[in-house]
Coordinates of C-alpha atoms in Angstrom, one line a residue:
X1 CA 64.3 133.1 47.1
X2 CA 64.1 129.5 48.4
X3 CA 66.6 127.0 48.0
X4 CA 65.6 123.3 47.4
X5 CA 68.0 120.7 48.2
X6 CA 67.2 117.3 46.3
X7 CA 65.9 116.6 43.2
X8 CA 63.4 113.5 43.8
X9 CA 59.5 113.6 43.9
X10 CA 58.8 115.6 47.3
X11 CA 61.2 118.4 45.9
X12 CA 60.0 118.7 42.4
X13 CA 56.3 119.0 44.3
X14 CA 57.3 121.7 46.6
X15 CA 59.4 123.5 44.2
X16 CA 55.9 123.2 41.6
X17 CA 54.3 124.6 44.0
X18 CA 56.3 127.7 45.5
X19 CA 56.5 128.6 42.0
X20 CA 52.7 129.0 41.2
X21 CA 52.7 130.7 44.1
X22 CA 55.1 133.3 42.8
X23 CA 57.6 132.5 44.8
X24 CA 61.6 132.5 43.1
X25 CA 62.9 128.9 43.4
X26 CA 66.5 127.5 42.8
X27 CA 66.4 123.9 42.8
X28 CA 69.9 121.5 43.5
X29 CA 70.2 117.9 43.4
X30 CA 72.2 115.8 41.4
X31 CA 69.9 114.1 39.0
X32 CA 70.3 116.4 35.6
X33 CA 67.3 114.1 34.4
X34 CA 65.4 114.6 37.0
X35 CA 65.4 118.4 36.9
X36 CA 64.7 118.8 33.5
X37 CA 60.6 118.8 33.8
X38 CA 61.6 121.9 36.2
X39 CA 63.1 123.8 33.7
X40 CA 60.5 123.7 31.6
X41 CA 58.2 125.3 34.3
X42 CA 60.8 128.0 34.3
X43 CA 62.1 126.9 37.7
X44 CA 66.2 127.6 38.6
X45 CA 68.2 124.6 38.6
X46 CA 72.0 123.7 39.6
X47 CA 73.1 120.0 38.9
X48 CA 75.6 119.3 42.2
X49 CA 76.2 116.8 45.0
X50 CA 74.4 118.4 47.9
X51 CA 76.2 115.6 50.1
X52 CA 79.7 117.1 49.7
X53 CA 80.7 120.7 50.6
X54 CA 81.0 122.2 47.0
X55 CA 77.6 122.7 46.4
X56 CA 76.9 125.5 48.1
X57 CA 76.8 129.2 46.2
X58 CA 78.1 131.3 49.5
X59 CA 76.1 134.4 47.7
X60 CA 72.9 132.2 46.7
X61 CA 72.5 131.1 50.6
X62 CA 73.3 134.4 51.5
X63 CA 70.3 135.6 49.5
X64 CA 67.5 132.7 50.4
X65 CA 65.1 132.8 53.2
X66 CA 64.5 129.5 53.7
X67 CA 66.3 126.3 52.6
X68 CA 64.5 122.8 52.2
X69 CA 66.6 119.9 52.0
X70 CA 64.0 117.3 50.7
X71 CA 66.9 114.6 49.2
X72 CA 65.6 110.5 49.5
X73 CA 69.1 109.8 51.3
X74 CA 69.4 110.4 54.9
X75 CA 73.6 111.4 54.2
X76 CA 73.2 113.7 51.4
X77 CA 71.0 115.8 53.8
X78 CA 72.7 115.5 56.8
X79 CA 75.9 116.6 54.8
X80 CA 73.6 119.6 53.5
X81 CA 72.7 120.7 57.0
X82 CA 76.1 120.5 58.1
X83 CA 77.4 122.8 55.4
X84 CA 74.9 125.2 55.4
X85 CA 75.2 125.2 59.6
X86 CA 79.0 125.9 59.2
X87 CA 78.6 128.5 56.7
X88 CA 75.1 130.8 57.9
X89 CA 74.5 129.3 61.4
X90 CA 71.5 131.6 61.0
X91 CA 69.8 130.1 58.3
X92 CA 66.2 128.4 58.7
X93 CA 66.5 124.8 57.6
X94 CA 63.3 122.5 56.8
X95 CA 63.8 118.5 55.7
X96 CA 61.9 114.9 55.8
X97 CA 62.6 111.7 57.2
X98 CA 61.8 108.7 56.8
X99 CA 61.1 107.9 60.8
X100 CA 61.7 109.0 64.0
X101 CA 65.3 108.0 64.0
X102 CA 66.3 109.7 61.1
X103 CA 64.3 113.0 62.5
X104 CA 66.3 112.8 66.0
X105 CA 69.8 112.5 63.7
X106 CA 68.8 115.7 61.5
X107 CA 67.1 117.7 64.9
X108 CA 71.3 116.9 66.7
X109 CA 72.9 118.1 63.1
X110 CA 70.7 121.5 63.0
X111 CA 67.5 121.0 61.2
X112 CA 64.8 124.0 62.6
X113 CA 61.8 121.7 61.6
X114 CA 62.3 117.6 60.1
X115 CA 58.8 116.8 58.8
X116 CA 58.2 112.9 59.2
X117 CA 56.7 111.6 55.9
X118 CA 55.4 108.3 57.9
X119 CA 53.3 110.9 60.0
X120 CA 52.0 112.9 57.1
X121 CA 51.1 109.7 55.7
X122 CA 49.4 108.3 58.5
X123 CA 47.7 111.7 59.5
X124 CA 46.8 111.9 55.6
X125 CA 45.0 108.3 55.8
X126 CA 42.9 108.8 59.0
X127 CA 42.0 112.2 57.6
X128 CA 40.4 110.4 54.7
X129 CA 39.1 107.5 56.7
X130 CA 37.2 109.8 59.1
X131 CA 35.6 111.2 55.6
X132 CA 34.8 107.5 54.7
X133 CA 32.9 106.5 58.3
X134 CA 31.2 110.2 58.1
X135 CA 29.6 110.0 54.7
X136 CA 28.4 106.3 55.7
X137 CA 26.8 107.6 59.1
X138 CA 25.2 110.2 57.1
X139 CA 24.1 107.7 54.6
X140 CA 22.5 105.9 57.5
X141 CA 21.3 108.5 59.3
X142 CA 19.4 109.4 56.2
X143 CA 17.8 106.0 55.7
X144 CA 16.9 106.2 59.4
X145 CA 15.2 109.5 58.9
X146 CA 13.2 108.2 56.0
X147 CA 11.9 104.9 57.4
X148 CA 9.7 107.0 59.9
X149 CA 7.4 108.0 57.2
X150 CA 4.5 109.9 57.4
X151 CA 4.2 109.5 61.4
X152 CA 7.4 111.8 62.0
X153 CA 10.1 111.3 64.6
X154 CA 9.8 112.3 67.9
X155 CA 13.2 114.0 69.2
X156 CA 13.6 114.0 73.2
X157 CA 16.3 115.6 74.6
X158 CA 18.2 115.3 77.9
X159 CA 16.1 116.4 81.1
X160 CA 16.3 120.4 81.7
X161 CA 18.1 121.0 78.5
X162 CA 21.0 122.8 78.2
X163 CA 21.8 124.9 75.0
X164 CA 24.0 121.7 73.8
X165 CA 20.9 119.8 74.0
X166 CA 18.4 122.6 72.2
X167 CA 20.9 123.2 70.1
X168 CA 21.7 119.9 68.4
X169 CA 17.7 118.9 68.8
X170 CA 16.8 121.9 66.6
X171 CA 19.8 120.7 64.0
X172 CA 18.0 117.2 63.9
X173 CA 14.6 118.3 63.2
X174 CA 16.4 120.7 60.5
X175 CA 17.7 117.7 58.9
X176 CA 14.8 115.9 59.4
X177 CA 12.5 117.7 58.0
X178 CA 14.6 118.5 55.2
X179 CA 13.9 115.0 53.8
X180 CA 10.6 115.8 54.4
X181 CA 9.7 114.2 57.4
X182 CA 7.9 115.9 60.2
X183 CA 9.5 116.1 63.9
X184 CA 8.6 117.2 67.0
X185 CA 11.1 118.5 69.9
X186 CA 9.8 116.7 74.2
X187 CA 11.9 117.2 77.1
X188 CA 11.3 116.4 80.8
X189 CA 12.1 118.6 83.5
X190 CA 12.0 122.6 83.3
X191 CA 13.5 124.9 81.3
X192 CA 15.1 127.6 84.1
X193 CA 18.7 128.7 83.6
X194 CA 18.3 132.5 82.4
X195 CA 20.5 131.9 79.3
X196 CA 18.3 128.6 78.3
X197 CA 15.1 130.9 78.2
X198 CA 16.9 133.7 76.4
X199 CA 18.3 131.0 73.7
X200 CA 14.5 129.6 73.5
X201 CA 12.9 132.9 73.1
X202 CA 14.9 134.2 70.9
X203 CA 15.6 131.6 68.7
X204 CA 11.7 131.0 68.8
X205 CA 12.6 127.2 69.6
X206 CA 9.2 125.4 69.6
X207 CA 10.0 122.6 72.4
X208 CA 7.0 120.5 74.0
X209 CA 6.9 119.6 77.9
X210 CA 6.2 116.3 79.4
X211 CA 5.4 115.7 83.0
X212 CA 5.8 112.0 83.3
X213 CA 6.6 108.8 81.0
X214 CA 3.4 107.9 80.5
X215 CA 3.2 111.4 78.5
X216 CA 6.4 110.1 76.6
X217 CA 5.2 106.3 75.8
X218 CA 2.1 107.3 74.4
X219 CA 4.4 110.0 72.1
X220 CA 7.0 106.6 70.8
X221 CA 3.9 104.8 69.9
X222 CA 2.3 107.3 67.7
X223 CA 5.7 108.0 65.9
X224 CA 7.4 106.9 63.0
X225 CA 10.6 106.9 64.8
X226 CA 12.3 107.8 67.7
X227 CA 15.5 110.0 68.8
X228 CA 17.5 110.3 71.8
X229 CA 19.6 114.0 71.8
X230 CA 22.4 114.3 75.1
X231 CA 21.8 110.6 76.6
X232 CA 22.3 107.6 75.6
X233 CA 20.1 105.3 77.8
X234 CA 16.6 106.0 78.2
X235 CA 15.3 107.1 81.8
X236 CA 18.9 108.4 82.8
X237 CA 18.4 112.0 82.5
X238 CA 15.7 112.1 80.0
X239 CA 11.6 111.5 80.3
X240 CA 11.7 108.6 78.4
X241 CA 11.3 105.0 79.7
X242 CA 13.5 102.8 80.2
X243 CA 12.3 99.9 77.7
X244 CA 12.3 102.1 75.3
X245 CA 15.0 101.6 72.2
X246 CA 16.0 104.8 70.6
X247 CA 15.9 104.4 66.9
X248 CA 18.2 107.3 66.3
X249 CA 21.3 108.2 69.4
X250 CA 23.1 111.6 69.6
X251 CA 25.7 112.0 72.6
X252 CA 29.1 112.7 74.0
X253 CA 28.6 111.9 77.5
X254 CA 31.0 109.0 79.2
X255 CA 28.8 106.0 79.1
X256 CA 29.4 102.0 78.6
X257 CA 28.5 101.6 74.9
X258 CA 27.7 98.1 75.6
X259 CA 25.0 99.4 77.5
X260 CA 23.4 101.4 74.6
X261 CA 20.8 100.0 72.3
X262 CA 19.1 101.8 69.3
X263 CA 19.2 101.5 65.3
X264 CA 21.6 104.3 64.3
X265 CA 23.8 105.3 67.4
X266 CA 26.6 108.4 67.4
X267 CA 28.1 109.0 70.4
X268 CA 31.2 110.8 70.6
X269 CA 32.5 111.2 74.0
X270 CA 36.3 113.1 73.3
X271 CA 34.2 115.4 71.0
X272 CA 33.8 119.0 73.7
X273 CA 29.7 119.4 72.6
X274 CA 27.0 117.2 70.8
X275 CA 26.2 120.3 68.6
X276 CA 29.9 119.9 66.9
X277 CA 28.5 116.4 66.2
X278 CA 25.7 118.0 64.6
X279 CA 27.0 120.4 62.8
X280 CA 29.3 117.8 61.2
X281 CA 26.3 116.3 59.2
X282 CA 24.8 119.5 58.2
X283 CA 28.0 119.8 56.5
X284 CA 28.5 116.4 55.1
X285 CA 24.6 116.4 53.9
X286 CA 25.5 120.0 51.9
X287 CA 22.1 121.5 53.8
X288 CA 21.1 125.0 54.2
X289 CA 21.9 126.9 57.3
X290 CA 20.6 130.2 58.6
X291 CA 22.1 132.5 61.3
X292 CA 19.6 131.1 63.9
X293 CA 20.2 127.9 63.7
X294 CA 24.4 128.5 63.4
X295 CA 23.7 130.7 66.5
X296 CA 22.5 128.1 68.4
X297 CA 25.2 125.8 67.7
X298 CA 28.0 127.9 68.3
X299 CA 26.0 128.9 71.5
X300 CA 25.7 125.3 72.1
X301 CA 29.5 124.2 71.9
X302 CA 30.6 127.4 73.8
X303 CA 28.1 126.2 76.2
X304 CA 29.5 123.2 76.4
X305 CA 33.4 124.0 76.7
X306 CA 32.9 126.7 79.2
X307 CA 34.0 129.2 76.7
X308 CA 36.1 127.1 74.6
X309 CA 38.0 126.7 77.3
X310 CA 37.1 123.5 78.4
X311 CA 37.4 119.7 76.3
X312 CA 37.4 121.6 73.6
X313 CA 38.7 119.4 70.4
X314 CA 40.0 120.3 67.3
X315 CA 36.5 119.2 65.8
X316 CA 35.1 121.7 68.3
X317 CA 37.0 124.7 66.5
X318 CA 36.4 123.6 62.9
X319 CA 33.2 123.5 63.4
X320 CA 33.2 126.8 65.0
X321 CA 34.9 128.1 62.2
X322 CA 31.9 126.5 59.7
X323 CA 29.3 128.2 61.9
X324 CA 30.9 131.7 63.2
X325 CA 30.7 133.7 59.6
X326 CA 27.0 132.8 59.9
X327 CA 26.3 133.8 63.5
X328 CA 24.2 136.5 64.4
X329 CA 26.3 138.4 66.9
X330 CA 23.6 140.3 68.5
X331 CA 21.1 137.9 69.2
X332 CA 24.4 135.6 70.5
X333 CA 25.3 138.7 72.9
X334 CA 21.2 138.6 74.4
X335 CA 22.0 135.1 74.8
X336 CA 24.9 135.2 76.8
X337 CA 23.8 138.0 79.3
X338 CA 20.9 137.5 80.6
X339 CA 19.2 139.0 83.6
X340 CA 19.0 136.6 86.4
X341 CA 16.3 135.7 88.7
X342 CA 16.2 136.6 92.2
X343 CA 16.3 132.6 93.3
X344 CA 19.2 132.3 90.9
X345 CA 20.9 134.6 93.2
X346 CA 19.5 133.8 96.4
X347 CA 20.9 129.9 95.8
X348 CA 24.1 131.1 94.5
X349 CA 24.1 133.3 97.8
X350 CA 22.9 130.3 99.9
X351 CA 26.3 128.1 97.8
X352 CA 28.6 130.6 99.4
X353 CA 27.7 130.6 102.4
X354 CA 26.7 126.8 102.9
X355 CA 30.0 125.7 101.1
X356 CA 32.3 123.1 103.3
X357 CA 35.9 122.6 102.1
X358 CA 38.0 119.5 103.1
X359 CA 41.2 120.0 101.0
X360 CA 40.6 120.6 97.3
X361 CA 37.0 119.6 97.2
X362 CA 34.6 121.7 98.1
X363 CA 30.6 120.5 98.5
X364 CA 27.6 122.9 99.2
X365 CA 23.8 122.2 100.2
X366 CA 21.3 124.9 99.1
X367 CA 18.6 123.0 100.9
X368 CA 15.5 123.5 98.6
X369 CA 15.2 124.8 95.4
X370 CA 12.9 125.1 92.1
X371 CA 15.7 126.0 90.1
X372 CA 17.9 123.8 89.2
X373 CA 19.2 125.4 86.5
X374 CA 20.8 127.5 89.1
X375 CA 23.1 125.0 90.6
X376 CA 25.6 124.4 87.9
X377 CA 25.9 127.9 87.8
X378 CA 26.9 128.1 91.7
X379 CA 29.4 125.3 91.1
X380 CA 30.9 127.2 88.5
X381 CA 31.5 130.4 90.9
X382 CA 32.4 128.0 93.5
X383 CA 35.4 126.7 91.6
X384 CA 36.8 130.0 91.1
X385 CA 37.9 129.8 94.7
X386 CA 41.5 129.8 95.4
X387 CA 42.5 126.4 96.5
X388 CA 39.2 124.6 94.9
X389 CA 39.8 122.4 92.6
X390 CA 36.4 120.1 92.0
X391 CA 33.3 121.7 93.7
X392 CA 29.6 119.9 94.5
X393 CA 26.5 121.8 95.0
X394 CA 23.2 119.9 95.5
X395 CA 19.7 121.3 96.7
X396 CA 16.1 119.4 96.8
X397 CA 13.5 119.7 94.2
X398 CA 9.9 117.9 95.3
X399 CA 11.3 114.0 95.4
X400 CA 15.1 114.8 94.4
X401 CA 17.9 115.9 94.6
X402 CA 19.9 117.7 92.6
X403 CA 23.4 117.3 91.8
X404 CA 25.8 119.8 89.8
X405 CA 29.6 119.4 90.1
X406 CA 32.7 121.3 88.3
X407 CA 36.2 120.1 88.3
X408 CA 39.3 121.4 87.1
X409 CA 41.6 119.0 88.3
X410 CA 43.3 116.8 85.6
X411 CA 43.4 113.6 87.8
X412 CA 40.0 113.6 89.0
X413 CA 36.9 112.4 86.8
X414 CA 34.1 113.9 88.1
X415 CA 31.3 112.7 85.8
X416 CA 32.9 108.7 86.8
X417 CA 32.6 109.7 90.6
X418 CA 29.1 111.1 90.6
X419 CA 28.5 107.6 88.7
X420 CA 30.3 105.7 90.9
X421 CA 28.7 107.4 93.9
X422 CA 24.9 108.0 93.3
X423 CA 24.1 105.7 90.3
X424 CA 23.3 105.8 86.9
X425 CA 21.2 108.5 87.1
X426 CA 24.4 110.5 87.5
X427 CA 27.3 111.3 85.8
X428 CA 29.1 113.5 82.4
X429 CA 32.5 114.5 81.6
X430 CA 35.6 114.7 83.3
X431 CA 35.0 118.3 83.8
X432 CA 31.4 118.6 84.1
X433 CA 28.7 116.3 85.6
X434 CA 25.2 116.3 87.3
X435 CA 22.5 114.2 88.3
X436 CA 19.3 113.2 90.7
X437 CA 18.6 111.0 93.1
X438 CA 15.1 109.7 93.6
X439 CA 13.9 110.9 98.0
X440 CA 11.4 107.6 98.2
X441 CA 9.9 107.5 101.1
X442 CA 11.7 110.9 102.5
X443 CA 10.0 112.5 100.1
X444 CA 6.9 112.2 102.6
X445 CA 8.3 113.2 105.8
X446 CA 6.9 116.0 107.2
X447 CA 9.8 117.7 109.1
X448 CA 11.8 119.5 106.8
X449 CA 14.8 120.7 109.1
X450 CA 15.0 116.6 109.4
X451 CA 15.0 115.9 106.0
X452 CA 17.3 118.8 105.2
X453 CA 19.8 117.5 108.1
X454 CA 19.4 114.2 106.6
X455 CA 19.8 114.4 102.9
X456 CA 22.8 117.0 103.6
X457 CA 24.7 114.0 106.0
X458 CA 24.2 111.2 103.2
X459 CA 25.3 113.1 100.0
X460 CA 28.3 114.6 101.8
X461 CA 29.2 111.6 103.7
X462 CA 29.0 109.4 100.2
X463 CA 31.1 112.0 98.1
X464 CA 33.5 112.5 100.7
X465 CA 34.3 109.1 101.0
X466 CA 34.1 108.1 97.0
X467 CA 37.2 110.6 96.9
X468 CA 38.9 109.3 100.0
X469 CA 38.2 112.0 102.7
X470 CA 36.8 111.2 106.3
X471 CA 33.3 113.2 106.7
X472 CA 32.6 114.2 110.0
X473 CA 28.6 114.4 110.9
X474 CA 27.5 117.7 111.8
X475 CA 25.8 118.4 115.1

């Protein structure tokens, strides 16, 4: 049986409700009035002072599991926890206050668990604002989607595309061409990590390469619209150029929002993946989803949070729970274990054994590479390492280089230093970042060892020093 103390509005509710539950009820408060729209719902009820010791049944407490004390007055409850307290010690006691003053006085007296109606409030009304701003951005997303007409929207996603990025690009086309518009899927860059094919070729993803800008100008001017997916500003990480204004933004990267410029703009950037952003308007439209599609989002956010293990929000988890009766576990499993390539392990390899450590950071130079896709994976081994806390691994690729960086240490901001330190066409989250940075004229010189020797100096010497620590030039 439960016992509720009180006989206002909040304990009438509870006491409602515990009872359609099934649950056996014994109300007290000292309102006979009050209580008598409880009797008629066949609820126990005893008309006493809770504030004075009387009140209490020794046999009836003896009985209860749990007792609420849910009176409007701060004394008749405090006097109810100290008599239950000197009688059963042992006794589970729940209440409300008012504020946090009032909670502090009932936690010292020997409430278990003082709910704070201001905070359940408060919760109650963002809850129901969020609703509010997300059914408008859907509303407007819509419109967006609509005004491209018959010439379609062209979706580009973030340079080599992770599974965040495929994932949420195949969501938007879903959407859009569920209002019946036609979309298209362009990336820059290659396709390489093991787990990104697997995810493509399974998933039959139809995605369209582009070499240069050029290729992506000539795509925004025969489209009804256009959508950036992972980045916010066009040429950082993505093929498109940089005059270019996005009609439609998707991202949760760190960036200066005054800097972004499109028509309808989302960007989340506490939220753990952009496929949780995603999945949130497949909900709020009501749309259809199949297990492929749930797949890849899932895949995407655990992508995204190393596991779940990593920024994840609570947005992250409920969408999770949307998506995960829908999965299809198999096809998830051939994603995640993948064979990898013998120059996936050969750079790995190469990250071990080229890795310098100057404290908690550790940086590694893989000299050159065609896989990219392969260095986020070496930084992720790398900061396994005992005593590593943020690791660096770069490599060359024709004109660039490559940057993939991994920390785990709560007071550095990795995604702000690779920013901070090679430019805007670095940076990410906390945890998490990458980048390029354009060779110029090195990209010509004909002795390698010397550009090797060169490009390892500068990027060391410029991330060494953007955290503090003296570099010392190798000989």
């Amino acid at each position: 049986m439960y016992i509720i103390l009180g006989s206002g509005i909040v304990s009438r509710s509870v006491s409602t409700s515990l009872k359609q539950a099934g649950k056996d009820v014994l109300v007290i408060g000292k309102n006979e009035k009050e209580l008598e729209g409880l009797k008629e719902l066949n609820i126990q009820t005893k008309v006493a002072d809770i504030g004075l010791p009387n009140w209490a049944d020794n046999s009836l407490i003896k009985k209860s599991q749990a007792i609420a004390i849910l009176s409007e007055n701060l004394n008749d409850n405090l006097g109810a926890i100290k008599t239950i307290r000197n009688r059963f010690p042992e006794k589970f006691i729940i209440t409300s206050s008012a504020d946090t003053m009032e909670a502090t006085e009932l936690f010292e007296n020997g409430a278990d668990i003082v709910i704070k109606i201001e905070e359940v409030l408060v919760n109650r009304i963002l809850t129901e604002l969020e609703k509010i701003e997300m059914r408008q951005l859907s509303s407007d997303l819509v419109e967006t989607i609509k005004g491209a007409g018959n010439n379609g929207i062209a979706i580009f996603l973030q340079d080599n595309p992770d599974p965040d990025a495929i994932a949420s690009g195949m969501t938007l086309k879903r959407i859009v061409e569920n209002y019946g518009i036609k979309a298209e899927l362009y990336y820059g860059g290659n396709i390489g990590h093991q787990q990104n094919k697997a995810l493509v070729n399974l998933l039959n993803v139809k995605l369209r390469q582009l070499q240069t800008p050029a290729e992506a100008i000539n795509i925004v001017r025969s489209s009804g619209k256009v959508a950036l997916i992972e980045a916010s500003l066009p040429s950082k990480n993505n093929i498109l150029p940089a005059d270019v204004v996005p009609d439609i933004i998707f991202d949760h990267h760190q960036i200066d929002l005054n800097l972004v410029k499109g028509h309808f703009i989302d960007i989340r950037t506490k939220i753990g993946a952009n496929s949780t952003i995603l999945t949130s308007y497949i909900q709020q439209l009501e749309l259809p989803i199949d297990s492929l599609l749930a797949t890849a989002l899932i895949y995407g956010i655990k992508s995204d949070t190393s596991g779940f293990t990593r920024n994840t929000t609570s947005a992250d988890w409920q969408a999770i729970a949307f998506l995960s009766p829908i999965v299809d576990m198999n096809i998830l499993h051939q994603i995640d274990t993948p064979p990898r390539s013998l120059e996936t392990i050969d750079i790995i390899g190469r990250a071990i054994r080229n890795r310098e450590i100057k404290g908690s950071y550790l940086v590694s130079f893989v000299e050159f590479i065609n896989d990219r896709d392969a260095l986020p994976q070496a930084a992720d081994l790398l900061l396994q390492l005992e005593g590593v806390d943020t690791a660096l691994v770069f490599g060359i690729t024709e004109d660039k280089i490559q940057l993939s960086a991994r920390s785990r240490d709560s007071r550095v901001n990795i995604g702000m230093i690779l920013e901070k330190t090679f430019g805007k066409s670095a940076g990410g989250h906390a945890t998490m970042a990458g980048g390029t940075i354009d060779l110029g004229i090195f990209s010509d010189v004909s002795d390698r060892k010397a550009l090797l020797k060169v490009t390892s100096d500068a990027v060391k010497k410029k991330f060494f020093s953007s955290v503090g620590i003296e570099f010392e030039k190798e000989e």
